[in-house]
Structure formats: structure tokens, C-alpha cells
């Protein structure tokens, strides 16, 4: 595309996901990381947090600025936030209203959590048949390991990455970034 006097700065900053609405029910790193990448590409991302304390990443880690984790601005940038207690009917009803207007849902709860709240994919597709649902979990939604936590350190160890990292006379270290 050649620059012309008809192209505005706003047009150049929109990104390929401009016009896409994402509801992020993510917590900690995996789900919010997906949401932040989508926001970086121009999607409108609405992050749903627990009332009172919000996402645990607000408090995670030793390095802080203005009483917040340094990770929080990285994972929350370019997002809107809303607070909802998804264990209660009122919070579940709010989610259903948000889902009606969404293009994508990103979640990384323990498998079975959405189903327990009546927000399973089948029910959500009745509300919004075109909804794309991204379910992030370490071991999938079904199968023998599905109930196990799936943090980066677990994947690094199970995949052998920690074994080949570091020094022979020391314990296996973490990789430089989360996988």
C-alpha cells in the first residue's frame, strides 16, 4: 500500500484483527497471553476478572511498580476489563450477554469449569453460532492427563527441554521465557 493523503494514522494503526471482539476468560499467563497478542493485532479484547482481586497476575512476582506486578501491564495492555463472579448466576448471565456480541472466546480454566457454570461450548453456540472458542490447557479437555495443571515448567520437564538445559552437575533450570 502506498501512502497517500487519504490514509490516516488511525487507518495504519488498526491492525488485521480490527473489528474482532474477543472475550478473554483467561487467568495467569496462557489465556491472557493469547488475548494480548490478539489485542496487539487490533482486536477489541474484554478481559473478565474475578471481583475484588482480579487476575492473579496483578500480584504475581517479586518485581513491582506502583504495587502491581511488572507482568500485569504486559499481559493486560490494550484490553478492557470487566469484573464478574462466574460462580454465581449473575456473573454467568453477564457472560452470556457478552458472548452474544463476541467473535472469539479465549479461556484457560481447568477442563470442566465452563461446563460446571453452564457455559459449555454447546450452550454458547446456541447463543452465538459463529463463536470461535479457544480453550487453552496443558493436556487438552479430555484424556488421562486433562485434569493435571499445565504450566510452562511442567511442559518443559515432560518434553525434555529442562534435561538438555543447564549444566550436568546442577538441577535442570527453567528456560528464559515461558513456553
XYZ file of N, CA and C in Angstrom:
537
model
N 0.847 -1.175 0.000
C 0.000 0.000 0.000
C 0.889 1.234 0.000
N 0.648 2.127 -0.897
C 1.400 3.373 -0.926
C 0.713 4.400 -0.042
N 1.520 5.227 0.577
C 0.969 6.286 1.410
C 0.339 7.340 0.524
N -0.788 7.829 0.928
C -1.424 8.931 0.223
C -2.030 9.854 1.258
N -2.515 10.965 0.806
C -3.109 11.903 1.750
C -4.424 11.384 2.321
N -4.972 10.300 1.754
C -6.253 9.756 2.214
C -6.102 8.721 3.328
N -4.901 8.268 3.598
C -4.671 7.285 4.654
C -4.377 8.034 5.947
N -5.143 7.741 6.969
C -4.930 8.411 8.249
C -4.064 7.542 9.154
N -3.547 8.153 10.187
C -2.769 7.403 11.171
C -3.633 6.308 11.777
N -4.891 6.622 12.073
C -5.788 5.618 12.645
C -5.922 4.409 11.731
N -5.990 4.622 10.408
C -6.097 3.507 9.465
C -4.871 2.605 9.545
N -3.699 3.191 9.709
C -2.471 2.401 9.755
C -2.307 1.670 11.077
N -2.952 2.128 12.139
C -2.773 1.531 13.454
C -3.816 0.473 13.801
N -4.819 0.290 12.976
C -5.919 -0.608 13.332
C -5.497 -2.064 13.458
N -4.766 -2.590 12.552
C -4.333 -3.978 12.638
C -5.298 -4.940 11.971
N -4.820 -6.135 11.653
C -5.616 -7.102 10.900
C -6.817 -7.661 11.666
N -6.839 -7.558 12.990
C -7.986 -8.059 13.757
C -8.942 -6.944 14.169
N -8.779 -5.768 13.573
C -9.681 -4.664 13.862
C -11.113 -5.098 13.549
N -12.027 -4.820 14.455
C -13.419 -5.214 14.272
C -13.761 -6.560 14.882
N -12.758 -7.275 15.380
C -12.984 -8.573 16.027
C -13.117 -8.340 17.531
N -14.180 -8.879 18.127
C -14.371 -8.755 19.578
C -14.036 -10.085 20.240
N -13.135 -10.022 21.222
C -12.662 -11.200 21.942
C -13.058 -11.070 23.410
N -13.661 -12.117 23.944
C -13.902 -12.195 25.379
C -12.824 -13.110 25.938
N -12.033 -12.581 26.851
C -10.944 -13.367 27.436
C -11.303 -13.745 28.866
N -11.475 -15.033 29.076
C -11.706 -15.558 30.420
C -10.423 -16.231 30.887
N -9.313 -15.610 30.614
C -8.025 -16.196 30.941
C -7.538 -15.765 32.304
N -6.624 -16.545 32.834
C -6.001 -16.210 34.107
C -4.538 -16.614 34.055
N -3.743 -15.956 34.877
C -2.300 -16.174 34.904
C -1.684 -15.865 33.541
N -1.015 -16.814 32.871
C -0.235 -16.467 31.686
C -0.865 -16.924 30.368
N -1.213 -18.187 30.237
C -1.548 -18.751 28.925
C -2.712 -18.044 28.232
N -3.873 -17.979 28.869
C -5.029 -17.319 28.257
C -4.800 -15.835 28.024
N -4.315 -15.097 29.041
C -4.043 -13.681 28.842
C -2.983 -13.400 27.775
N -2.031 -14.314 27.594
C -1.029 -14.136 26.541
C -1.704 -14.186 25.166
N -2.624 -15.125 24.987
C -3.381 -15.201 23.729
C -4.164 -13.905 23.526
N -4.852 -13.456 24.577
C -5.626 -12.222 24.478
C -4.771 -11.013 24.158
N -3.591 -10.929 24.752
C -2.731 -9.765 24.486
C -2.218 -9.764 23.051
N -1.924 -10.940 22.506
C -1.499 -10.987 21.098
C -2.646 -10.538 20.185
N -3.858 -10.973 20.491
C -4.996 -10.572 19.665
C -5.228 -9.062 19.767
N -5.081 -8.504 20.968
C -5.209 -7.058 21.143
C -4.110 -6.320 20.388
N -2.894 -6.870 20.400
C -1.791 -6.259 19.655
C -2.110 -6.156 18.168
N -2.886 -7.096 17.659
C -3.249 -7.096 16.240
C -4.565 -6.378 15.976
N -5.066 -5.637 16.965
C -6.193 -4.756 16.735
C -7.541 -5.231 17.232
N -7.637 -6.429 17.777
C -8.923 -6.911 18.286
C -9.325 -6.126 19.532
N -10.625 -5.980 19.722
C -11.138 -5.448 20.978
C -11.203 -6.628 21.946
N -10.417 -6.585 23.005
C -10.360 -7.691 23.962
C -10.966 -7.224 25.280
N -11.980 -7.952 25.724
C -12.621 -7.683 27.005
C -12.229 -8.809 27.952
N -11.422 -8.473 28.934
C -10.929 -9.456 29.904
C -11.895 -9.531 31.078
N -12.315 -10.747 31.422
C -13.214 -10.972 32.550
C -12.372 -11.410 33.748
N -12.476 -10.652 34.843
C -11.692 -10.942 36.045
C -12.601 -11.219 37.234
N -12.054 -11.908 38.219
C -12.775 -12.153 39.469
C -12.951 -10.844 40.220
N -14.104 -10.661 40.871
C -14.303 -9.425 41.639
C -13.357 -9.353 42.838
N -13.024 -8.145 43.203
C -12.197 -7.923 44.389
C -10.712 -7.955 44.134
N -10.211 -9.045 43.600
C -8.764 -9.179 43.442
C -8.300 -9.189 41.995
N -9.164 -9.491 41.059
C -8.764 -9.537 39.658
C -7.875 -10.728 39.357
N -7.230 -10.679 38.231
C -6.334 -11.746 37.798
C -5.146 -11.832 38.758
N -4.723 -13.043 39.055
C -3.583 -13.251 39.961
C -2.305 -12.601 39.435
N -2.204 -12.368 38.128
C -1.001 -11.740 37.568
C -0.829 -10.306 38.047
N -1.875 -9.692 38.558
C -1.742 -8.348 39.130
C -0.788 -8.363 40.328
N -0.680 -9.516 40.999
C 0.113 -9.619 42.223
C 1.316 -10.540 42.080
N 1.515 -11.162 40.954
C 2.500 -12.225 40.789
C 3.919 -11.679 40.672
N 4.861 -12.331 41.310
C 6.276 -11.997 41.163
C 6.775 -10.998 42.191
N 8.085 -10.895 42.259
C 8.729 -10.018 43.237
C 8.923 -8.600 42.709
N 9.049 -8.444 41.424
C 9.323 -7.128 40.847
C 8.014 -6.380 40.667
N 7.964 -5.178 41.228
C 6.711 -4.440 41.251
C 6.939 -2.984 40.854
N 5.867 -2.373 40.382
C 5.844 -0.943 40.105
C 4.457 -0.451 40.492
N 4.394 0.556 41.330
C 3.116 1.086 41.821
C 2.231 -0.029 42.369
N 2.817 -0.896 43.157
C 2.138 -2.002 43.843
C 1.482 -3.013 42.896
N 1.967 -3.087 41.672
C 1.484 -4.114 40.745
C 2.668 -4.878 40.174
N 2.419 -6.120 39.850
C 3.423 -6.948 39.199
C 3.838 -6.305 37.879
N 5.098 -6.426 37.534
C 5.543 -5.919 36.229
C 4.951 -6.732 35.083
N 4.520 -7.964 35.365
C 3.889 -8.791 34.331
C 2.514 -8.251 33.937
N 1.800 -7.633 34.893
C 0.428 -7.221 34.630
C 0.309 -6.276 33.428
N 1.086 -5.199 33.330
C 0.939 -4.323 32.162
C 1.270 -5.020 30.839
N 2.139 -6.015 30.891
C 2.491 -6.758 29.677
C 1.292 -7.562 29.188
N 0.641 -8.277 30.100
C -0.460 -9.160 29.709
C -1.801 -8.446 29.584
N -1.948 -7.269 30.194
C -3.235 -6.567 30.181
C -3.290 -5.417 29.178
N -2.192 -5.158 28.498
C -2.171 -3.995 27.607
C -3.236 -4.118 26.513
N -3.775 -2.980 26.142
C -4.753 -2.863 25.058
C -6.060 -3.609 25.326
N -6.350 -3.930 26.577
C -7.575 -4.664 26.906
C -8.504 -3.809 27.754
N -9.787 -4.109 27.643
C -10.784 -3.589 28.569
C -11.002 -4.682 29.611
N -11.405 -4.308 30.814
C -11.659 -5.327 31.830
C -13.056 -5.162 32.406
N -13.619 -6.285 32.811
C -14.904 -6.303 33.500
C -14.791 -7.338 34.609
N -15.458 -7.076 35.708
C -15.420 -7.982 36.849
C -16.717 -8.773 36.903
N -16.607 -10.092 37.081
C -17.796 -10.941 37.177
C -17.475 -12.173 38.006
N -18.360 -12.500 38.930
C -18.226 -13.734 39.696
C -18.915 -14.833 38.896
N -18.145 -15.626 38.203
C -18.699 -16.634 37.302
C -19.267 -17.834 38.046
N -19.079 -17.890 39.337
C -19.678 -18.965 40.136
C -21.142 -18.661 40.464
N -21.558 -17.416 40.222
C -22.927 -17.002 40.522
C -23.706 -16.770 39.230
N -25.018 -16.934 39.316
C -25.896 -16.786 38.149
C -25.739 -15.413 37.490
N -25.629 -14.380 38.300
C -25.497 -13.022 37.757
C -24.256 -12.896 36.867
N -23.130 -13.446 37.319
C -21.905 -13.420 36.526
C -22.024 -14.260 35.270
N -22.674 -15.408 35.372
C -22.884 -16.279 34.210
C -23.798 -15.604 33.190
N -24.823 -14.895 33.681
C -25.716 -14.162 32.772
C -24.968 -13.037 32.055
N -24.074 -12.357 32.769
C -23.247 -11.322 32.135
C -22.407 -11.934 31.019
N -21.824 -13.098 31.284
C -21.022 -13.767 30.249
C -21.868 -14.075 29.019
N -23.073 -14.554 29.226
C -23.948 -14.869 28.086
C -24.243 -13.616 27.260
N -24.443 -12.476 27.938
C -24.679 -11.220 27.203
C -23.433 -10.810 26.419
N -22.263 -10.963 27.018
C -21.019 -10.633 26.311
C -20.805 -11.569 25.123
N -21.083 -12.849 25.314
C -20.882 -13.847 24.259
C -21.744 -13.543 23.040
N -22.935 -13.001 23.254
C -23.822 -12.669 22.121
C -23.150 -11.718 21.140
N -22.265 -10.861 21.646
C -21.648 -9.834 20.801
C -20.215 -10.169 20.406
N -19.738 -11.348 20.790
C -18.321 -11.694 20.594
C -18.097 -12.495 19.318
N -16.874 -12.415 18.828
C -16.421 -13.259 17.722
C -15.611 -14.442 18.244
N -14.875 -14.205 19.341
C -13.947 -15.204 19.876
C -14.062 -15.232 21.400
N -13.971 -16.422 21.971
C -13.836 -16.605 23.412
C -12.520 -17.327 23.657
N -11.694 -16.769 24.541
C -10.444 -17.414 24.952
C -10.591 -17.760 26.429
N -10.335 -19.018 26.784
C -10.389 -19.411 28.192
C -9.296 -20.414 28.497
N -8.806 -20.364 29.729
C -7.805 -21.349 30.139
C -8.065 -21.853 31.552
N -9.334 -22.059 31.852
C -9.688 -22.661 33.132
C -9.389 -24.149 33.106
N -9.394 -24.748 34.282
C -9.265 -26.194 34.395
C -10.395 -26.837 33.578
N -10.093 -27.862 32.773
C -11.142 -28.503 31.978
C -12.349 -28.890 32.839
N -13.533 -28.599 32.315
C -14.779 -28.882 33.015
C -15.359 -27.686 33.741
N -14.576 -26.618 33.892
C -15.045 -25.444 34.638
C -16.176 -24.738 33.909
N -16.016 -24.467 32.622
C -17.098 -23.809 31.879
C -18.365 -24.656 31.910
N -18.210 -25.953 31.788
C -19.356 -26.857 31.819
C -20.074 -26.771 33.170
N -19.315 -26.703 34.239
C -19.884 -26.602 35.590
C -20.713 -25.328 35.736
N -20.317 -24.265 35.063
C -21.018 -22.989 35.146
C -22.143 -22.859 34.116
N -22.376 -23.899 33.326
C -23.398 -23.811 32.284
C -22.956 -22.974 31.096
N -21.643 -22.801 30.929
C -21.086 -22.006 29.833
C -20.281 -22.893 28.885
N -20.725 -24.127 28.726
C -20.049 -25.086 27.854
C -20.183 -24.655 26.393
N -19.300 -25.131 25.524
C -19.336 -24.721 24.117
C -20.696 -24.926 23.444
N -21.368 -26.016 23.726
C -22.669 -26.268 23.098
C -23.674 -25.178 23.473
N -23.733 -24.811 24.749
C -24.647 -23.756 25.202
C -24.266 -22.399 24.613
N -22.970 -22.128 24.543
C -22.518 -20.844 23.996
C -22.807 -20.746 22.506
N -22.722 -21.861 21.791
C -23.024 -21.836 20.355
C -24.515 -21.670 20.081
N -25.368 -21.999 21.028
C -26.798 -21.695 20.883
C -26.995 -20.186 20.936
N -26.275 -19.525 21.830
C -26.342 -18.067 21.972
C -25.706 -17.375 20.773
N -24.565 -17.909 20.314
C -23.798 -17.287 19.233
C -23.191 -18.394 18.368
N -23.915 -18.832 17.317
C -23.448 -19.956 16.495
C -22.089 -19.742 15.830
N -21.700 -18.507 15.581
C -20.431 -18.236 14.911
C -19.252 -18.068 15.850
N -19.471 -18.229 17.140
C -18.421 -18.009 18.132
C -17.270 -18.999 17.947
N -16.059 -18.469 17.912
C -14.844 -19.289 17.894
C -14.379 -19.402 19.340
N -14.184 -20.627 19.815
C -13.781 -20.847 21.202
C -12.376 -21.436 21.229
N -11.461 -20.716 21.877
C -10.086 -21.191 22.053
C -9.928 -21.608 23.505
N -9.745 -22.904 23.720
C -9.602 -23.449 25.076
C -8.141 -23.841 25.272
N -7.450 -23.111 26.129
C -6.028 -23.329 26.360
C -5.862 -24.169 27.626
N -5.248 -25.337 27.469
C -4.961 -26.171 28.643
C -3.708 -26.986 28.356
N -3.051 -27.395 29.396
C -1.792 -28.114 29.235
C -1.933 -29.478 28.595
N -3.036 -30.164 28.867
C -3.196 -31.542 28.403
C -4.522 -31.774 27.692
N -5.165 -30.716 27.213
C -6.420 -30.864 26.489
C -7.625 -30.943 27.412
N -8.805 -31.006 26.807
C -10.052 -31.018 27.566
C -10.466 -32.423 28.001
N -9.956 -33.437 27.317
C -10.298 -34.821 27.649
C -9.010 -35.637 27.686
N -9.100 -36.837 28.157
C -7.939 -37.716 28.180
C -7.414 -37.937 29.578
N -6.445 -38.841 29.704
C -5.984 -39.253 31.033
C -5.291 -38.155 31.838
N -4.702 -37.165 31.192
C -3.994 -36.108 31.918
C -4.774 -34.793 31.961
N -5.980 -34.750 31.436
C -6.702 -33.487 31.282
C -6.905 -32.728 32.591
N -6.971 -33.410 33.711
C -7.191 -32.716 34.985
C -5.888 -32.205 35.609
N -4.768 -32.516 35.009
C -3.483 -32.061 35.556
C -3.216 -30.603 35.176
N -2.547 -29.869 36.066
C -2.191 -28.492 35.708
C -1.164 -28.489 34.584
N -1.218 -27.486 33.748
C -0.327 -27.446 32.594
C 0.490 -26.183 32.514
N 1.287 -25.923 33.512
C 2.141 -24.741 33.489
C 3.371 -24.976 32.615
N 4.047 -23.892 32.242
C 5.216 -23.985 31.364
C 6.271 -24.925 31.934
N 6.494 -24.859 33.233
C 7.527 -25.698 33.842
C 7.219 -27.185 33.662
N 5.945 -27.551 33.704
C 5.545 -28.947 33.500
C 5.842 -29.367 32.062
N 5.476 -28.527 31.109
C 5.742 -28.828 29.700
C 7.228 -28.919 29.396
N 8.010 -28.015 29.989
C 9.464 -28.044 29.790
C 10.052 -29.351 30.304
N 9.591 -29.793 31.464
C 10.118 -31.026 32.056
C 9.652 -32.256 31.280
N 8.366 -32.337 30.981
C 7.841 -33.516 30.283
C 8.371 -33.627 28.861
N 8.654 -32.498 28.242
C 9.171 -32.506 26.881
C 10.674 -32.727 26.791
N 11.366 -32.749 27.925
C 12.801 -32.984 27.939
C 13.642 -31.731 27.792
N 13.009 -30.573 27.669
C 13.762 -29.338 27.471
C 14.632 -29.013 28.683
N 14.137 -29.274 29.861
C 14.943 -28.999 31.056
C 16.127 -29.950 31.163
N 15.970 -31.140 30.671
C 17.053 -32.127 30.718
C 18.257 -31.668 29.899
N 18.001 -31.048 28.754
C 19.102 -30.629 27.876
C 19.577 -29.211 28.166
N 18.993 -28.558 29.154
C 19.324 -27.188 29.514
C 20.242 -27.176 30.737
N 21.073 -26.195 30.870
C 21.866 -26.030 32.078
C 23.173 -26.796 32.076
N 23.595 -27.229 33.264
C 24.890 -27.872 33.459
C 24.707 -29.242 34.114
N 25.565 -30.216 33.778
C 25.397 -31.589 34.282
C 25.403 -31.722 35.807
N 26.132 -30.865 36.498
C 26.247 -31.000 37.952
C 25.217 -30.163 38.722
N 24.231 -29.597 38.008
C 23.215 -28.762 38.651
C 21.819 -29.230 38.246
N 20.803 -28.867 39.048
C 19.429 -29.229 38.676
C 19.033 -28.546 37.363
N 18.125 -29.149 36.618
C 17.680 -28.537 35.359
C 17.034 -27.171 35.608
N 17.442 -26.134 34.881
C 16.871 -24.798 35.074
C 15.653 -24.556 34.178
N 14.937 -23.518 34.488
C 13.848 -23.054 33.622
C 14.452 -22.474 32.350
N 13.648 -22.418 31.320
C 14.077 -21.721 30.111
C 13.944 -20.222 30.352
N 14.475 -19.433 29.446
C 14.458 -17.986 29.620
C 13.071 -17.366 29.625
N 12.139 -17.949 28.876
C 10.773 -17.427 28.827
C 9.792 -18.584 28.999
N 8.572 -18.257 29.375
C 7.545 -19.295 29.490
C 7.177 -19.806 28.111
N 6.947 -21.089 28.033
C 6.545 -21.702 26.766
C 5.049 -21.732 26.630
